[in-house]
Coordinates of C-alpha atoms and ligand atoms in Angstrom, one line a residue:
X27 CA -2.4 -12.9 13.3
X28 CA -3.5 -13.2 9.5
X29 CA -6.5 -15.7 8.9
X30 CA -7.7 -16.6 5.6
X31 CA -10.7 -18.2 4.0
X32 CA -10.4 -19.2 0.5
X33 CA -12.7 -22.0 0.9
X34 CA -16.0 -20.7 1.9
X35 CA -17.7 -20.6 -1.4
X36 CA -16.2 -23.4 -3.2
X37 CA -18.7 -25.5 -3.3
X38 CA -21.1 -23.4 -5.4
X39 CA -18.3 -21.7 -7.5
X40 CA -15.9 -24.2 -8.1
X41 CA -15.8 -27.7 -9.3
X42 CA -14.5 -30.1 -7.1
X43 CA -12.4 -31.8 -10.0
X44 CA -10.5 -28.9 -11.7
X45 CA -9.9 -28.0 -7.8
X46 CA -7.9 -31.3 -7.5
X47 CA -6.2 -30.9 -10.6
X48 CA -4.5 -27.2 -9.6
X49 CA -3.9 -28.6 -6.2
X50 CA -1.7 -31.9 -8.0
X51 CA -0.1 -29.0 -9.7
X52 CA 1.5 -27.4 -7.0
X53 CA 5.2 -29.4 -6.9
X54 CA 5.4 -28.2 -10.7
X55 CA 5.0 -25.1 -10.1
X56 CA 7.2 -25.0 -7.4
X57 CA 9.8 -26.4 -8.7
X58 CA 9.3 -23.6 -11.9
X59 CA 9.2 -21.1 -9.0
X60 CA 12.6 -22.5 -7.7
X61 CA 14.3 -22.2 -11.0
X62 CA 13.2 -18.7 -11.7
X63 CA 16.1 -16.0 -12.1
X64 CA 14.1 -13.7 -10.5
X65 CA 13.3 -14.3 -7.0
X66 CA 16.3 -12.6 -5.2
X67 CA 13.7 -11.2 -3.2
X68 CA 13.1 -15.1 -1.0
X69 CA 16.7 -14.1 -0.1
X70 CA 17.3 -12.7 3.6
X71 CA 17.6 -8.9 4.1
X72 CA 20.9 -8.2 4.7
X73 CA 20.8 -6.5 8.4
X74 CA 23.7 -4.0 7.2
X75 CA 21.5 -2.6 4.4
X76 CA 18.5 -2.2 7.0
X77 CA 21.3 -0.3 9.8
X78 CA 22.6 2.2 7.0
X79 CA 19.0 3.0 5.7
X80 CA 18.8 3.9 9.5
X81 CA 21.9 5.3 10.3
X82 CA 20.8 7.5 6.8
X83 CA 17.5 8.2 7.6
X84 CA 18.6 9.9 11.2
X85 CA 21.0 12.1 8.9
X86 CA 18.4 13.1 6.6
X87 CA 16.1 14.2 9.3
X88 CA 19.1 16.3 11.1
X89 CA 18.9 18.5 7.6
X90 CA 15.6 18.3 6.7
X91 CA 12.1 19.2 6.8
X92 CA 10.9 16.0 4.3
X93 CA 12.2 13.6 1.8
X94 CA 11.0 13.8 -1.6
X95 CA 11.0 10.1 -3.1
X96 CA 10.9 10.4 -6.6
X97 CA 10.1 6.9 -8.3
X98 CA 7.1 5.0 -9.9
X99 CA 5.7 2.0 -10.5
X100 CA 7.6 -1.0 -8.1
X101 CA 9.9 2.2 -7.3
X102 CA 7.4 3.7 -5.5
X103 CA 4.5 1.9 -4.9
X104 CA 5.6 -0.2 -1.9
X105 CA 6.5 2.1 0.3
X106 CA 3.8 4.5 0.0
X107 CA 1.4 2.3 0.8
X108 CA 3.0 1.0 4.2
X109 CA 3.7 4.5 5.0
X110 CA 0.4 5.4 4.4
X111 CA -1.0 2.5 6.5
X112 CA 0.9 3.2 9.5
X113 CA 0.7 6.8 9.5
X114 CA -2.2 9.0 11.0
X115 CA -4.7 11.0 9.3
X116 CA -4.6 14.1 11.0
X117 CA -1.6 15.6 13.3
X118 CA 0.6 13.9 11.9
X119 CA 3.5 13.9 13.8
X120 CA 5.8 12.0 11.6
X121 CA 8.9 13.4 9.3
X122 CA 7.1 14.2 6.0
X123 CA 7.9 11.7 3.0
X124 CA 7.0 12.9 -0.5
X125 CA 6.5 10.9 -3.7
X126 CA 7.0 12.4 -6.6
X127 CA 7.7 11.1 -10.1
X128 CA 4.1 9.6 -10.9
X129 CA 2.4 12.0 -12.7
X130 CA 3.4 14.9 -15.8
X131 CA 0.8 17.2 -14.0
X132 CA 2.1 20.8 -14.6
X133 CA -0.3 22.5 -11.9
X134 CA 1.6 19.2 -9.2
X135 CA 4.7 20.3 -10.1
X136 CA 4.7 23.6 -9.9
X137 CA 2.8 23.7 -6.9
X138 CA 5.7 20.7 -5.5
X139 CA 8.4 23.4 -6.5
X140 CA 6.8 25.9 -4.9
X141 CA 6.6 23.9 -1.7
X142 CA 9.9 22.6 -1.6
X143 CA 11.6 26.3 -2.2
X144 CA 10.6 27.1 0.9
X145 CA 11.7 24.0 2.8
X146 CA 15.2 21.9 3.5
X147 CA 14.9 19.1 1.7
X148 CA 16.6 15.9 1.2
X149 CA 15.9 13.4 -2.9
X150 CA 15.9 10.1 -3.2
X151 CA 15.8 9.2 -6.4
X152 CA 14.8 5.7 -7.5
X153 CA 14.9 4.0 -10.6
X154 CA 16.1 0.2 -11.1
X155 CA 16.3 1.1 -15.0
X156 CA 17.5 4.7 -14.4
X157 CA 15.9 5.4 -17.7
X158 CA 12.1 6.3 -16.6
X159 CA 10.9 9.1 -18.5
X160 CA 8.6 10.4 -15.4
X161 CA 11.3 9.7 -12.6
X162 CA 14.0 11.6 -15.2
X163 CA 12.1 14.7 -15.8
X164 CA 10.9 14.9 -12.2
X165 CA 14.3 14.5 -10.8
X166 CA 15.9 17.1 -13.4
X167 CA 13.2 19.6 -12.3
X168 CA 13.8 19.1 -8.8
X169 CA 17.6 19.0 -8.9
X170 CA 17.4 23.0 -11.2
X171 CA 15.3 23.9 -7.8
X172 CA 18.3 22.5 -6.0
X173 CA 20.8 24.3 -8.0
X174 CA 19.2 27.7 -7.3
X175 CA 18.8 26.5 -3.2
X176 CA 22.0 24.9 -2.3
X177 CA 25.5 24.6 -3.3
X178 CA 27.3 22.1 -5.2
X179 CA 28.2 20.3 -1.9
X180 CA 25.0 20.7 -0.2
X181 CA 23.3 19.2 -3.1
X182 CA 25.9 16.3 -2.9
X183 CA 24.8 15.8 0.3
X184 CA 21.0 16.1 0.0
X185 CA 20.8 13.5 -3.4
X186 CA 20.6 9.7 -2.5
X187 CA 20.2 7.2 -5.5
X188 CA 18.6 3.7 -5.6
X189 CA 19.7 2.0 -9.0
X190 CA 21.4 -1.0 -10.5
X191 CA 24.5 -1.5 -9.4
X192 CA 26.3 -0.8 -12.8
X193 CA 23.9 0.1 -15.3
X194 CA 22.2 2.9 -16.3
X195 CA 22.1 7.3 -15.8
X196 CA 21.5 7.4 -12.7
X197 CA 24.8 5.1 -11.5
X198 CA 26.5 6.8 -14.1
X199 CA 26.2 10.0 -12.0
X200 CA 26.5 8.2 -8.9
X201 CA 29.9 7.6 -10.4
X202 CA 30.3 11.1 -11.4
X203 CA 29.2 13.0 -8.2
X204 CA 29.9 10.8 -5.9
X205 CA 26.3 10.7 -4.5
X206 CA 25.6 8.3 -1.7
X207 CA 23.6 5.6 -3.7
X208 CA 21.9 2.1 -2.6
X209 CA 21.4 -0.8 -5.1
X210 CA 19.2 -2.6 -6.8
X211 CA 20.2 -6.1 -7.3
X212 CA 19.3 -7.6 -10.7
X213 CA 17.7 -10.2 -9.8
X214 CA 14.7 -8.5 -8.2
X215 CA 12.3 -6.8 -10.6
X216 CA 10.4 -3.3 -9.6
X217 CA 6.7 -5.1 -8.0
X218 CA 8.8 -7.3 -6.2
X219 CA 11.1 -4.9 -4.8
X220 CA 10.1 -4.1 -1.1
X221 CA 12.8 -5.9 0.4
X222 CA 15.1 -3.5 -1.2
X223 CA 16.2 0.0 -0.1
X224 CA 14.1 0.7 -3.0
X225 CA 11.3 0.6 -0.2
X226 CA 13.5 -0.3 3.2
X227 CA 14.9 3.8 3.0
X228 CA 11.9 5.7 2.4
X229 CA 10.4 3.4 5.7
X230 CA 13.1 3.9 7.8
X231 CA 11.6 7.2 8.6
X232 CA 8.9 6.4 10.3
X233 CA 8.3 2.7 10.9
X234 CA 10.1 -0.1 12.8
X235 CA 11.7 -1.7 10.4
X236 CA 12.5 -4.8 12.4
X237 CA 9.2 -5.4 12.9
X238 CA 8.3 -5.3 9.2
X239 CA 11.3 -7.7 8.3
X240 CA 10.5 -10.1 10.7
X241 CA 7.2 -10.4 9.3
X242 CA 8.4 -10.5 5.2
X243 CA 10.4 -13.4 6.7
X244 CA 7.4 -15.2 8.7
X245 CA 5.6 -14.7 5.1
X246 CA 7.7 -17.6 3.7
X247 CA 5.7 -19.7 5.8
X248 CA 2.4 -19.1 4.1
X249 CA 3.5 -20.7 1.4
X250 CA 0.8 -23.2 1.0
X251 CA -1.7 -20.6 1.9
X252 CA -0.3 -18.6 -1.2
X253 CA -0.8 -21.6 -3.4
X254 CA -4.1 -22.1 -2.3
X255 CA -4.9 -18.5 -3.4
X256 CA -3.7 -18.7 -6.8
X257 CA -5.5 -21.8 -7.3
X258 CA -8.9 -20.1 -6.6
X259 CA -8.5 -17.1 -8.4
X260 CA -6.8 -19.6 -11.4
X261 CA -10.2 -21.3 -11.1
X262 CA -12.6 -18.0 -10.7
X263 CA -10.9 -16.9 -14.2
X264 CA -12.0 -20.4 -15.8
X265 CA -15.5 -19.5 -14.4
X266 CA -15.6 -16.5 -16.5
X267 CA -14.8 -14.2 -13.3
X268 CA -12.2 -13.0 -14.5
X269 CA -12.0 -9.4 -12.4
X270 CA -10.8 -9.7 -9.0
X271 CA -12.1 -6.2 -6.7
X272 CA -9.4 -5.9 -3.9
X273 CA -11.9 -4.5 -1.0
X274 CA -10.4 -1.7 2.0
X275 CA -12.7 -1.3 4.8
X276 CA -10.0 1.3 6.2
X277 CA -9.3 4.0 4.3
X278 CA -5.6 3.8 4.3
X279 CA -5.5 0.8 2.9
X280 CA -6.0 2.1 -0.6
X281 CA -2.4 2.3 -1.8
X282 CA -2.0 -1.0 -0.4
X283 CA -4.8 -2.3 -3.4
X284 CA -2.8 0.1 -5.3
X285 CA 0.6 -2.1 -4.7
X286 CA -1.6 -5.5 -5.5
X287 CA -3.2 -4.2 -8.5
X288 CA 0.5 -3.3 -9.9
X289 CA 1.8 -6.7 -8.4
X290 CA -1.0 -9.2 -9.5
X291 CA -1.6 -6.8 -12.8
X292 CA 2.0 -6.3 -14.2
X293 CA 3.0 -10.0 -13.0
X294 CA -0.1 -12.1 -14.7
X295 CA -1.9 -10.3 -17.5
X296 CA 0.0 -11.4 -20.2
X297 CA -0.9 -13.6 -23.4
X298 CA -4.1 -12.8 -23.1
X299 CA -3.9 -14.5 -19.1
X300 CA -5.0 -13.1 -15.8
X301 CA -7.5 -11.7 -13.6
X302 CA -8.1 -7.9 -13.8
X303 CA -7.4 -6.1 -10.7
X304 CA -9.7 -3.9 -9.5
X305 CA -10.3 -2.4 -6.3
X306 CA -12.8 -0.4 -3.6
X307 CA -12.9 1.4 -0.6
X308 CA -16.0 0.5 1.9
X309 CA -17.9 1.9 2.8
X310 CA -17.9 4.7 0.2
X311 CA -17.5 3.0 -2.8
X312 CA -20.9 0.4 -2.0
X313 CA -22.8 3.7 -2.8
X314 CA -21.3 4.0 -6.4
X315 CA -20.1 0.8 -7.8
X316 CA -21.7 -1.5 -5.2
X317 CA -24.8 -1.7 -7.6
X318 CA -22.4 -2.8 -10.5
X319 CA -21.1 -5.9 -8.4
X320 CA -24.5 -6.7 -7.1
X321 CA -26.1 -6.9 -10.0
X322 CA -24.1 -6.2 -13.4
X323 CA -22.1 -8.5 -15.3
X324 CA -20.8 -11.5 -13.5
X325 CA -17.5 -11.5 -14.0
X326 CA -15.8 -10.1 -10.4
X327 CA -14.9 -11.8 -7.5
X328 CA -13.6 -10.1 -4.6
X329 CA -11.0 -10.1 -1.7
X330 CA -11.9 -9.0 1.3
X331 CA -9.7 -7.2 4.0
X332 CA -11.2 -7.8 7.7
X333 CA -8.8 -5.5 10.3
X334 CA -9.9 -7.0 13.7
X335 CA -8.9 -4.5 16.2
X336 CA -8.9 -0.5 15.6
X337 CA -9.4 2.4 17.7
X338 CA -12.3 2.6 19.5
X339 CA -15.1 4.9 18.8
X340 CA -18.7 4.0 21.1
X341 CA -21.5 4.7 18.9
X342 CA -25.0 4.2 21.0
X343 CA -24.3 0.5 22.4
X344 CA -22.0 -0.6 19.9
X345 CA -18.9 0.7 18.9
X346 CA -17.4 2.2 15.2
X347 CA -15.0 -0.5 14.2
X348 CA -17.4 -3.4 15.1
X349 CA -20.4 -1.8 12.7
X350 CA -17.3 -1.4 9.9
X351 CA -16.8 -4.9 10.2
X352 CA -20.5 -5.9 10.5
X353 CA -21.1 -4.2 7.3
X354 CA -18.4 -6.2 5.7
X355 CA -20.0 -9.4 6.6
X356 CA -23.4 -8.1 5.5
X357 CA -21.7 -7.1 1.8
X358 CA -20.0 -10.3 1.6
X359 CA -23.1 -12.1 2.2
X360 CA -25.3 -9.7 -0.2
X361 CA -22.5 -10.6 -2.6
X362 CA -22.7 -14.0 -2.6
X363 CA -26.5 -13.9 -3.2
X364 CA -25.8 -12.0 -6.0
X365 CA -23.0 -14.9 -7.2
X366 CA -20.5 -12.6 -6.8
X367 CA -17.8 -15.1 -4.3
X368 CA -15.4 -13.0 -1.9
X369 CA -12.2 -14.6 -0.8
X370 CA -11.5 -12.9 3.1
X371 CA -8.2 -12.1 4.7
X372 CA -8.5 -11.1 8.4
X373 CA -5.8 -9.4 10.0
X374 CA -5.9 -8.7 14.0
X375 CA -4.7 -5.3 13.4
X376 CA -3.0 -3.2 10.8
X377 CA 1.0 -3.0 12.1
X378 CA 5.0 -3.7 10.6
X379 CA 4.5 -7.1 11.3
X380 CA 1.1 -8.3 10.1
X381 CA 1.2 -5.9 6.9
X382 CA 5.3 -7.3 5.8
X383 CA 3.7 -10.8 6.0
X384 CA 0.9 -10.2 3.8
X385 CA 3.0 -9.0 1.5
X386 CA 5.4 -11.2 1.3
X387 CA 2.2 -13.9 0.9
X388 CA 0.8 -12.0 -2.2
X389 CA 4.4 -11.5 -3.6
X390 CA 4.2 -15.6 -3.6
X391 CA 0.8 -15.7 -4.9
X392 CA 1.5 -13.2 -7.5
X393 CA 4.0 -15.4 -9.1
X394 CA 2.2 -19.3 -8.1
X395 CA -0.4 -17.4 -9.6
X396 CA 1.3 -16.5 -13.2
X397 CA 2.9 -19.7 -13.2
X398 CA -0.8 -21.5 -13.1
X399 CA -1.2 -19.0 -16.3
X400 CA 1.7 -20.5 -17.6
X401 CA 3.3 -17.0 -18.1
X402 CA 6.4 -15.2 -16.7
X403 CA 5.4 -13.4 -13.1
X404 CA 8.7 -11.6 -13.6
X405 CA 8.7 -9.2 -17.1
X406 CA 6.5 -6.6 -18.3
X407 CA 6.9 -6.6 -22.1
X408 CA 3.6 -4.6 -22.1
X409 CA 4.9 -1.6 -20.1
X410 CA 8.0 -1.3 -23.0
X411 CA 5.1 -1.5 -25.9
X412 CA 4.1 2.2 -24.2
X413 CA 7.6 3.5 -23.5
X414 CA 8.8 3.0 -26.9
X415 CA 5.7 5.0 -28.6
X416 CA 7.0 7.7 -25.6
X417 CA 10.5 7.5 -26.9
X418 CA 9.2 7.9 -30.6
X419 CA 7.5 11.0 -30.0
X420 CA 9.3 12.5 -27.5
X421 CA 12.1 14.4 -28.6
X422 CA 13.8 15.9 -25.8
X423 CA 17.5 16.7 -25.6
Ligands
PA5_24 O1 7.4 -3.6 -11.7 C1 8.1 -3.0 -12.5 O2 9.2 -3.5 -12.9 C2 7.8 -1.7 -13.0 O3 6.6 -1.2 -12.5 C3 8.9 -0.6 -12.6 O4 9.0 -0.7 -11.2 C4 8.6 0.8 -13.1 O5 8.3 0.8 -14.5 C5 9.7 1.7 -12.7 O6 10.9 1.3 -13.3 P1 12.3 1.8 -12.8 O7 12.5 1.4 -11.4 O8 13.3 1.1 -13.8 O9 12.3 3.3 -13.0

C-alpha cells in the first residue's frame, strides 16, 4: 500500500488558479512524455533478462565470497539503495555486494584491495558510456589485483560487464575477452536505469526480484498521482521554495534520497530550472539542521516518508516504531507553523513490492516534472561541462 498527500497544504501555499493551470497542462505534457526517445524504461522487463541475472547470480555465489559492483552515478545508485533497504543492519546474513567506483579515495582503495586479496571475488563492472573516469580507474585497479589472484580463465570467469550494446571500452573488451556481458539499451539513460541489469544483477542476490518487478509495473498506474506531484513541487518553485528536503525516518532509507536527489537533480536543474534536492534523516538530523528549516530562509519544502509497519520494539506503554512515526507528525506540523509545507508519502511497510512502485512513480514524476520546466528530463549536459575539465587535466596513458 502507498498513500499520498500532496494536498494538505494547498490552501495556504498555493494559489488555487496557477493550480488549475498546471492541472489543464497535463495532456501536453503527456503527450511530450510520449514522444520522448528516452523512455525505454515504460517498456516491460523482459522475464529472460530477469532468469539469467538469476541463473548468474547462483553462479557467482558458488565461487564467491562477494560481488564488487563497480559503477556510479545511475550505474550504481539504484541498486544500492534497494539493497540497502532490504537488507539488515547487523548479522547480516546476506551474500556481500560491494560498490565501488564512486570515490578517488586512496586510503578506500587500498584498504578495498587489501580486502578483496584475501577473498574470492566476482566484478561487475557497469558503465552505459564505458568511458567513466572513476569506474575506469577503479576497474583497472581491481582487475591488476585480479591478475596477481587468478588466472587468465579464472578472471574470464569472475568479470561480468553491463554496457551499451556496441559502443564504447568496455564492449570493446567484451569483444575481446569474451566476458559475459549484459546491455544497456540506448534508449534508457543512467537515473533511469533500474529496470536494467544495470540494477536487476546486483539485486538478484539478495532480493525477490519478482516481487520488485511486479511492483515497477503496478507504478505505471500512479500516473496521475505522479502528475499531481510535479505540479506541486512546479508550484512550490514559483513560491520561491525552491529546495525540496527528501525526509527518512528509517535509517536505511538514505540511499534511497540519495537515488531521488540524482533522479530529480540530474533530470530537472537545467537552464536555470528546478528544485534543489536536498535530504535528512529523522530523527538525527532535527538536532542539526532542523533549526535551519524551522526557522531560516524559506525556501524548502519537504517530502515526507511515513513506513507504517516495522519491527516491534515496546517501550513503557507504547511501542518504538509508533513514537518514530508520532515524531514525524509532530515535525510536519512544527513545520508547517514555521511555513515550511511537507508533501507525505506513506508506505505500509518497506518491501520489493512497495519500494519498485515508488520508484517507478518518482521515475514519472522526475520527468512530468522537467517537462512542467520545460527542459529535457533525459540529458545531463552539466555532468560533461565537469568531465571535459577532467579530460583536460588529466593526462593518463
Ligand atoms: O544518470 C546518468 O546518466 C549519469 O548519472 C550516469 O549514470 C553516470 O554519469 C555514469 O555513467 P556511465 O554509466 O556511462 O558510466
Amino acid at each position: 500500500m502507498i498513500k499520498f498527500d500532496f494536498n494538505k497544504y494547498i490552501d495556504k501555499f498555493l494559489d488555487k488558479d496557477s493550480f488549475n493551470k498546471y492541472l489543464r497542462l497535463k495532456g501536453d505534457v503527456l503527450e511530450k512524455f510520449s514522444l520522448c526517445e528516452m523512455i525505454g524504461w515504460t517498456r516491460e522487463i523482459d522475464k529472460d533478462l530477469v532468469n539469467r541475472c538469476v541463473e548468474l547470480s547462483k553462479k557467482v555465489k558458488a565461487n564467491s565470497d562477494c560481488l564488487v559492483v563497480i559503477g556510479i552515478g545511475g550505474s550504481f545508485l539504484g541498486s544500492l539503495c534497494v539493497n540497502e533497504m532490504l537488507g539488515k543492519y547487523f548479522n547480516n546474513d546476506q551474500f556481500k555486494v560491494i560498490y565501488a567506483g564512486t570515490t578517488l579515495s586512496s586510503k578506500y582503495m587500498d584498504e578495498l584491495l587489501d580486502y578483496l586479496r584475501g577473498v574470492d571475488f566476482t566484478v561487475n563492472v557497469i558503465s552505459k558510456s564505458g568511458t567513466t573516469m572513476e569506474t575506469k580507474i577503479t576497474y583497472e585497479l581491481i582487475k591488476e589485483l585480479m591478475k596477481e589472484k587468478y588466472s587468465d580463465s579464472e578472471i574470464k570467469e569472475r568479470i561480468i560487464v553491463t554496457t551499451d550494446k556496441e559502443k564504447g571500452l568496455l564492449r570493446e573488451e567484451v569483444n575481446e575477452v569474451g566476458y559475459e556481458s549484459f546491455i544497456i539499451e540506448d534508449d534508457i539513460g543512467g537515473r533511469y536505469s533500474i529496470v536494467t541489469p544495470a540494477h536487476l544483477f546486483p539485486l538478484a542476490f539478495n532480493i525477490d526480484l519478482d516481487k520488485f518487478i511486479e511492483g515497477i509495473h503496478d507504478g505505471k498506474d500512479l500516473i496521475n498521482e505522479a502528475y499531481m506531484y510535479s505540479v506541486v513541487r512546479r508550484m512550490m518553485f514559483d513560491n520561491g521554495k525552491v529546495v525540496e528536503n527528501f525526509v527518512a525516518y528509517e535509517q536505511n532509507m538514505y540511499y534511497f534520497t540519495e537515488w531521488l536527489k540524482q533522479l530529480f537533480g540530474e533530470s530537472e536543474g537545467k537552464e536555470g530550472m528546478g528544485c534543489f534536492p536536498v535530504s535528512s534523516v529523522h530523527t538525527r538530523d532535527l538536532h542539526s539542521l532542523g533549526q535551519f528549516i524551522q526557522e531560516g530562509n524559506k525556501i524548502i519544502f519537504e517530502t515526507f516518508f511515513k513506513v507504517e509497519n516495522s519491527n516491534l520494539v515496546n517501550y513503557k506503554n507504547s511501542d518504538l516504531h509508533s513514537i518514530n512515526n508520532i515524531v514525524l507528525d509532530s515535525v510536519e506540523a512544527a513545520h508547517f507553523k514555521g511555513d515550511v509545507p511537507c508533501n507525505l508519502i506513506t508506505i505500509d511497510e518497506v518491501n520489493e513490492y512497495n519500494i519498485g512502485k515508488l520508484m517507478y512513480f518518482f521515475m514519472m514524476s522526475a520527468a512530468f516534472s522537467s517537462l512542467l520546466f520545460e527542459v529535457d528530463p533525459f540529458n545531463q549536459p552539466g555532468v560533461e561541462v565537469y568531465k571535459q575539465e577532467v579530460r583536460d587535466n588529466l593526462k593518463l596513458d
